[in-house]
Amino acid sequence: MNIPRIAYCSPVNPAPSGISDYSEELLPYLGQYADVTLFVEDGLKPTNPALHSHLDVLPIRRLEREARRRPFDALVYHMGNSPAHAAIWRQARRLPGVIVLHDLVLHHFMLWYAANVGRDIQQYVRAMEARYGDAGAHMAQLMIRSRFTDAAFDFPLCEPVLAAARGLLVHSRYVQQHVVALRPDLPVAIVPMGVPLPPPVERAAARAFLGLPPDALLLASFGHINAWKRVEPTLRVLGDLRAQGLDVRYLLVGSVSPNYDLMSLIERLRLGDAVIVTGHVPREEFEAYVAAADLCVNLRYPTGGETSASLLRLLGAGRPTLVSAVGSFAELPAGVAAQVDPGPAERDQILAYCQLLLGQADLAQALGARARAYVATEHTLAGAALAYMRTLAYWYGWPVVQRYRNAPLWDVTPASLDLSVHLAPAVPRHPHPPAEDDVNPLIKRVATAMAELGLTEDDQVVLASIAQRIG
């Protein structure tokens, strides 16, 4: 049997990217069809032991040497709007292949790459002017002066990636249409994003495990928290609901952007006793928070063209969820999620949906059940892997797509949560910065620069390197 050989270049844990989880869940299913060699950033040591047990895992600097020694049948590069993709982007330009584009907008990555890898911020400025004219040059000057604005999303800066790609895999019609407009000659295929279905978890048991009030109504948002996640209008709706006499709390589960002053916003709205900010939590605790929520809020505007794995995990868990009616989120079928229009009516729509779904448990449960059924049929890992393989076979001219192994290389189905040990009661908490006088001047200047570039506490690989250099 001539089993295809695939070079698969992607972040994996502990690299701070949602694509790390994505790849670790997809790889065992791709391994049914091909021999996969995983290439990771130089110096990264994967924390998932299954990767080394079932795959060849090599530093990405060896890709060209390995390809010369024994050519691969396909090269796959994963690109997202995060510093975790720096080495992948460098290699994708030297040895072109198929690029999986997770974010249409790569503006923030390209700015970071020019400053930190190219060490020439003017490289970014010149690229913005060359592609977008005077408007791009003006936006570049704002960005390098840390004047971040929603208008930056109008300048995707994905054109260099499209130019370097032999073919492009995307997860939505939204991204496909934008790519075709930018480069009509580039082969583009839509593949579904697959996620594993979590086992059902009882709401009451999850709340007891987390120390949350058993009878309160809980809204919850998940993932990295920034201004584009529509937290402010949701907080204002929280205030409206509590003014109506409802005991509603809001959980914010995830890290907080250093560019977003969440603490001041909560205090200004006098909601400190109704909001719980957890920071980053382990996977088991994350899933418990999902199960504990009455209604999930997964809004974002503007959109970077991403298809959200975290949203699919919420839907797969059977949680009634609010989404913004933009980008790929607008492609969800009716009856799977409650869609909110970003604009003047956004707050009113959030309030109306909250009143409806928090007030009618049977309606919320029906919405959650349809969401889970949708993910179980349209976003399976088996379906995603098959779509990958069929597209790669067509583009690279393989004679046939054949499953050589009957089962995935390893099991990625989430284990049932052990809720027998209760955590300490959850209390409202916010990220407090250190006192101004306690910060070393050098560290303060470096921290300011990192914040300007959009780095967060999740960027562990980059932060470790910076800390070593400071030391």
XYZ file of C-alpha atoms in Angstrom:
471
model
C 0.000 0.000 0.000
C 1.268 3.462 -0.900
C 0.085 5.376 2.150
C 0.287 9.163 1.564
C 2.804 11.061 3.651
C 1.713 14.441 4.987
C 3.860 17.136 6.568
C 1.521 18.812 9.045
C 2.759 22.143 10.471
C 0.745 23.496 13.373
C 0.897 24.804 16.919
C 0.188 22.172 19.571
C -0.049 22.516 23.323
C 1.512 24.244 25.189
C 1.580 26.789 22.326
C -1.040 29.417 23.288
C -3.452 29.049 20.378
C -6.884 27.511 19.995
C -5.444 25.817 16.918
C -3.331 23.687 19.281
C -6.477 21.953 20.547
C -7.903 21.862 17.013
C -4.906 19.970 15.624
C -4.561 17.576 18.551
C -8.187 16.526 18.003
C -7.978 16.288 14.200
C -4.624 14.499 13.871
C -5.733 11.037 15.113
C -8.460 11.033 12.451
C -6.138 12.167 9.659
C -3.857 9.343 10.760
C -6.461 6.857 9.552
C -5.752 7.933 5.963
C -2.075 8.928 5.925
C 1.274 8.780 7.662
C 1.514 12.195 9.272
C 4.716 13.891 10.384
C 3.988 16.740 12.783
C 6.281 19.762 12.573
C 6.234 22.156 15.525
C 7.994 25.373 16.412
C 11.666 24.914 17.212
C 12.119 24.316 20.932
C 8.468 23.500 21.613
C 7.952 20.332 23.658
C 4.396 19.000 23.148
C 2.585 18.195 26.372
C 0.232 15.648 24.802
C 2.011 12.267 25.071
C -0.195 10.775 22.338
C 1.551 12.939 19.737
C 4.954 11.315 20.310
C 3.402 7.868 20.752
C 1.643 7.834 17.381
C 3.392 10.390 15.157
C 6.848 11.523 14.168
C 7.217 14.949 15.815
C 10.025 17.143 14.476
C 11.117 20.774 14.794
C 9.977 22.799 11.819
C 13.546 23.768 10.911
C 13.973 20.180 9.658
C 11.056 20.308 7.203
C 13.073 21.184 4.103
C 15.749 18.595 4.886
C 13.121 15.880 5.417
C 11.310 16.875 2.216
C 14.563 16.612 0.209
C 15.410 13.263 1.747
C 11.974 11.787 1.040
C 9.371 14.064 -0.556
C 6.017 14.393 1.163
C 2.771 13.830 -0.739
C 1.275 16.987 0.797
C 2.422 19.969 2.858
C -0.135 21.507 5.223
C 0.444 24.769 7.117
C -1.949 26.206 9.731
C -2.137 30.007 9.856
C -3.918 32.128 12.456
C -3.728 35.652 13.807
C -1.284 34.803 16.605
C 2.488 34.867 17.241
C 2.293 31.080 17.676
C 2.371 30.833 13.859
C 5.606 32.753 13.272
C 7.815 29.772 12.368
C 5.033 28.249 10.250
C 4.683 31.444 8.226
C 8.429 31.651 7.692
C 8.528 28.060 6.445
C 5.385 28.313 4.287
C 7.068 30.977 2.161
C 10.182 28.864 1.633
C 8.416 25.605 0.769
C 4.887 26.352 -0.530
C 1.993 24.046 0.287
C -1.657 24.068 1.285
C -2.493 26.645 3.950
C -5.367 26.218 6.391
C -6.505 29.800 6.987
C -8.150 30.039 10.410
C -8.519 33.852 10.407
C -9.138 36.048 7.388
C -7.734 39.052 9.261
C -4.019 38.544 9.942
C -3.322 42.237 10.533
C -2.200 41.914 14.150
C 0.040 38.935 13.375
C 1.733 40.737 10.476
C 2.394 43.772 12.666
C 3.859 41.551 15.388
C 5.933 39.583 12.845
C 7.449 42.714 11.302
C 8.410 44.079 14.717
C 9.643 40.874 16.360
C 10.919 38.614 13.580
C 11.723 41.040 10.793
C 12.791 43.633 13.386
C 11.634 46.338 10.987
C 8.327 47.979 11.873
C 8.549 50.024 8.688
C 8.216 46.772 6.765
C 4.658 46.620 8.092
C 4.030 50.290 7.306
C 5.245 49.847 3.722
C 3.072 46.761 3.239
C -0.015 48.598 4.484
C 0.599 51.513 2.123
C 1.397 49.265 -0.853
C -1.802 47.230 -0.456
C -4.292 49.801 0.796
C -2.932 53.178 -0.286
C -3.222 56.291 1.862
C -5.906 54.729 4.065
C -3.597 51.820 4.845
C -0.665 54.108 5.586
C -2.824 56.129 7.980
C -4.061 52.999 9.762
C -0.486 51.719 10.087
C 0.578 54.927 11.814
C -2.320 54.591 14.253
C -1.477 50.963 15.004
C 2.226 51.510 15.655
C 1.235 54.280 18.063
C -1.024 51.839 19.946
C -4.205 53.584 18.800
C -6.078 50.336 18.189
C -9.409 50.694 16.436
C -12.149 48.495 14.981
C -11.253 49.904 11.556
C -8.089 47.765 11.579
C -10.299 44.795 10.670
C -10.948 46.456 7.295
C -7.269 45.860 6.425
C -6.869 42.060 6.694
C -3.218 41.855 5.530
C -3.810 38.244 4.528
C -2.671 38.903 0.966
C 0.923 37.675 1.560
C -0.445 34.356 2.841
C -2.712 33.959 -0.185
C 0.238 34.686 -2.467
C 2.353 31.985 -0.775
C -0.333 29.271 -0.833
C -0.623 26.448 -3.336
C -4.202 25.947 -2.153
C -6.316 27.184 0.728
C -8.541 25.317 3.183
C -11.120 27.437 5.032
C -14.030 26.763 7.362
C -16.731 29.121 6.088
C -18.296 30.582 2.954
C -17.561 34.020 4.395
C -13.790 33.494 4.196
C -14.037 31.655 0.880
C -15.854 34.577 -0.766
C -13.347 37.129 0.502
C -10.402 35.009 -0.625
C -11.845 34.507 -4.111
C -12.262 38.273 -4.435
C -8.621 38.833 -3.460
C -7.069 36.000 -5.500
C -9.479 34.419 -7.986
C -6.896 31.931 -9.311
C -6.210 30.284 -5.930
C -7.872 26.893 -5.295
C -10.056 27.252 -2.195
C -12.079 24.540 -0.455
C -14.356 24.635 2.581
C -13.814 21.884 5.155
C -15.916 21.551 8.304
C -14.350 22.246 11.669
C -14.664 19.130 13.809
C -15.015 19.020 17.588
C -15.597 16.094 19.949
C -18.980 15.926 21.669
C -18.597 16.241 25.449
C -20.566 13.906 27.724
C -23.656 15.499 29.297
C -23.085 17.120 32.704
C -25.849 17.919 35.177
C -26.245 21.646 35.785
C -26.732 21.240 39.546
C -23.683 18.988 39.909
C -21.506 21.435 37.942
C -22.596 24.325 40.154
C -21.902 22.363 43.324
C -18.464 21.439 41.955
C -17.672 25.097 41.221
C -19.251 26.537 44.356
C -21.764 28.573 42.342
C -25.200 29.536 43.714
C -27.640 26.752 42.820
C -30.651 28.952 42.048
C -29.140 32.058 40.412
C -29.525 32.646 36.682
C -26.091 32.455 35.069
C -24.914 34.080 31.850
C -21.453 32.986 30.705
C -18.877 33.989 28.083
C -15.832 31.861 27.285
C -12.411 32.468 25.739
C -10.007 35.390 25.627
C -11.794 38.555 26.777
C -11.346 41.747 24.768
C -13.380 44.690 23.513
C -14.581 42.804 20.434
C -16.368 40.125 22.483
C -19.194 42.631 23.179
C -18.712 42.400 26.924
C -19.852 45.969 27.611
C -23.341 45.659 26.075
C -23.754 42.314 27.832
C -22.792 43.878 31.165
C -25.325 46.647 30.583
C -27.998 44.038 29.911
C -26.960 42.315 33.142
C -27.658 45.588 34.932
C -31.064 45.835 33.211
C -32.009 42.313 34.281
C -30.960 42.881 37.887
C -32.901 46.161 37.947
C -35.961 44.079 37.088
C -35.409 42.080 40.270
C -33.814 38.990 38.694
C -30.910 37.281 40.465
C -28.620 37.089 37.406
C -24.826 36.651 37.492
C -22.311 36.838 34.647
C -19.339 34.469 34.333
C -16.346 35.546 32.232
C -14.247 32.412 31.806
C -10.876 33.092 30.174
C -7.862 35.370 30.147
C -8.316 39.141 29.860
C -6.569 41.254 27.234
C -4.119 43.759 28.745
C -5.558 46.316 26.318
C -9.059 45.961 27.796
C -9.775 47.588 31.167
C -12.459 45.145 32.230
C -12.104 45.911 35.945
C -12.854 49.611 35.522
C -15.846 48.838 33.307
C -17.357 46.463 35.895
C -16.787 48.956 38.694
C -18.203 51.851 36.669
C -21.399 49.890 36.050
C -21.545 48.878 39.763
C -21.746 45.188 38.938
C -18.825 43.911 40.997
C -21.019 41.622 43.106
C -22.683 40.084 40.032
C -19.663 39.289 37.828
C -17.140 36.469 38.229
C -13.929 36.735 36.186
C -12.116 33.402 36.426
C -9.020 33.971 34.310
C -7.688 30.965 32.410
C -9.018 27.680 33.848
C -8.088 24.004 33.241
C -10.133 22.036 30.704
C -12.177 20.155 33.340
C -13.133 23.377 35.110
C -13.929 25.021 31.754
C -16.401 22.257 30.892
C -17.977 22.517 34.326
C -18.577 26.253 33.803
C -20.203 25.481 30.448
C -22.553 22.979 32.097
C -23.348 25.403 34.939
C -24.491 28.221 32.632
C -28.145 28.891 31.840
C -27.279 30.923 28.753
C -23.960 31.326 26.912
C -23.012 34.626 25.275
C -20.595 34.198 22.336
C -20.743 37.601 20.651
C -18.005 39.303 18.646
C -17.853 42.336 16.404
C -16.009 43.156 14.291
C -15.051 39.692 13.124
C -11.665 38.514 11.926
C -13.316 35.888 9.730
C -12.709 33.129 12.274
C -14.816 30.016 12.760
C -14.995 29.605 16.515
C -14.134 26.193 17.947
C -15.170 27.486 21.371
C -18.636 28.275 19.975
C -18.925 24.781 18.508
C -17.956 23.332 21.897
C -20.742 25.338 23.560
C -23.263 24.182 20.974
C -21.976 20.615 21.211
C -22.516 20.731 24.980
C -26.161 21.551 24.298
C -26.050 25.070 25.715
C -28.447 27.763 24.439
C -26.131 30.406 23.015
C -26.251 33.969 21.673
C -24.034 34.714 18.659
C -23.419 37.806 16.554
C -25.015 37.651 13.108
C -21.744 38.375 11.289
C -19.163 36.459 9.279
C -19.206 32.699 9.648
C -21.585 32.943 12.615
C -24.347 34.173 10.292
C -24.042 30.847 8.422
C -25.438 28.843 11.332
C -28.819 27.320 10.402
C -31.990 28.673 11.986
C -32.846 27.208 15.354
C -29.270 26.378 16.386
C -28.324 29.647 18.127
C -29.946 33.010 18.832
C -28.402 35.564 16.451
C -27.848 39.158 17.557
C -27.399 41.962 15.024
C -24.368 44.169 15.795
C -25.586 47.738 15.598
C -27.985 50.138 17.288
C -30.381 47.368 18.340
C -27.686 45.055 19.752
C -28.338 45.755 23.438
C -32.120 45.516 23.017
C -31.777 42.174 21.239
C -29.453 40.758 23.901
C -31.941 41.834 26.575
C -34.911 40.355 24.711
C -33.162 37.005 24.179
C -32.064 36.873 27.825
C -35.584 37.563 29.051
C -37.013 34.927 26.708
C -34.489 32.125 27.275
C -33.947 32.707 31.003
C -37.697 32.914 31.524
C -38.681 29.837 29.508
C -36.491 26.874 30.444
C -38.230 24.528 27.998
C -37.472 26.855 25.084
C -33.819 27.173 26.160
C -33.498 23.391 26.461
C -34.972 22.888 22.986
C -32.504 25.392 21.512
C -29.623 23.611 23.244
C -30.781 20.198 22.021
C -30.916 21.400 18.409
C -27.440 22.910 18.821
C -25.989 19.612 20.032
C -27.669 17.669 17.223
C -26.256 20.128 14.662
C -22.676 19.710 15.901
C -23.101 15.926 16.147
C -23.978 15.714 12.439
C -22.224 18.636 10.728
C -19.018 19.108 12.737
C -17.647 15.650 13.425
C -13.918 15.014 13.492
C -14.380 12.057 11.127
C -16.127 14.299 8.600
C -13.482 16.991 8.899
C -10.643 14.507 8.304
C -12.350 12.994 5.258
C -12.888 16.466 3.759
C -9.188 17.262 4.303
C -8.098 14.062 2.596
C -10.428 14.354 -0.400
C -9.301 17.923 -1.044
C -5.597 17.122 -0.683
C -5.987 14.077 -2.963
C -7.617 16.208 -5.661
C -5.079 19.028 -5.472
C -1.989 16.777 -5.258
C -3.232 14.162 -7.736
C -3.425 11.122 -5.484
C -5.141 8.161 -7.192
C -7.527 7.329 -4.329
C -8.547 8.240 -0.785
C -8.463 5.138 1.378
C -8.788 4.605 5.108
C -5.844 2.423 6.071
C -6.627 2.237 9.775
C -10.067 1.340 11.133
C -9.930 3.541 14.221
C -8.413 6.947 15.055
C -4.845 6.791 16.315
C -6.016 7.773 19.790
C -9.259 8.672 21.544
C -10.028 12.383 21.932
C -13.511 11.961 23.391
C -13.657 14.066 26.576
C -13.814 11.936 29.701
C -16.771 12.302 32.036
C -16.114 15.011 34.595
C -15.278 13.943 38.124
C -17.484 16.271 40.137
C -17.113 14.396 43.413
C -14.734 16.991 44.920
C -16.161 20.482 45.206
C -13.996 23.496 44.469
C -13.887 26.526 46.720
C -16.935 28.784 46.240
C -16.580 31.085 43.252
C -16.362 34.740 44.213
C -16.271 37.823 41.986
C -12.696 38.618 41.101
C -10.947 40.832 38.610
C -7.403 41.108 37.261
C -5.655 43.713 39.410
C -2.384 45.164 38.050
C 0.550 45.582 40.436
C 1.041 48.947 42.083
C 2.804 51.438 39.832
C 5.717 51.903 42.230
C 6.373 48.159 42.427
C 7.132 47.705 38.722
C 10.752 47.701 37.540
C 11.097 50.447 34.858
C 12.548 48.041 32.273
C 9.769 45.503 32.849
C 7.191 48.283 32.680
C 8.487 49.455 29.285
C 8.615 45.904 27.929
C 5.109 45.159 29.245
C 3.776 48.288 27.549
C 5.347 47.253 24.256
C 3.935 43.731 24.547
C 0.470 45.090 25.245
C 0.735 47.353 22.210
C 1.482 44.316 20.066
C -1.496 42.433 21.456
C 0.361 39.797 23.471
C -1.565 38.254 26.376
C -0.842 35.990 29.322
C -1.691 33.055 27.035
C 1.384 33.717 24.855
C 3.531 31.524 27.086
C 6.245 30.650 24.558
C 6.867 34.298 23.663
C 6.645 35.456 27.278
C 9.180 32.851 28.394
C 11.641 34.051 25.759
C 11.140 37.696 26.746
C 11.536 36.894 30.442
C 14.788 35.034 29.734
C 16.178 37.991 27.817
C 15.183 40.426 30.594
C 16.892 38.173 33.131
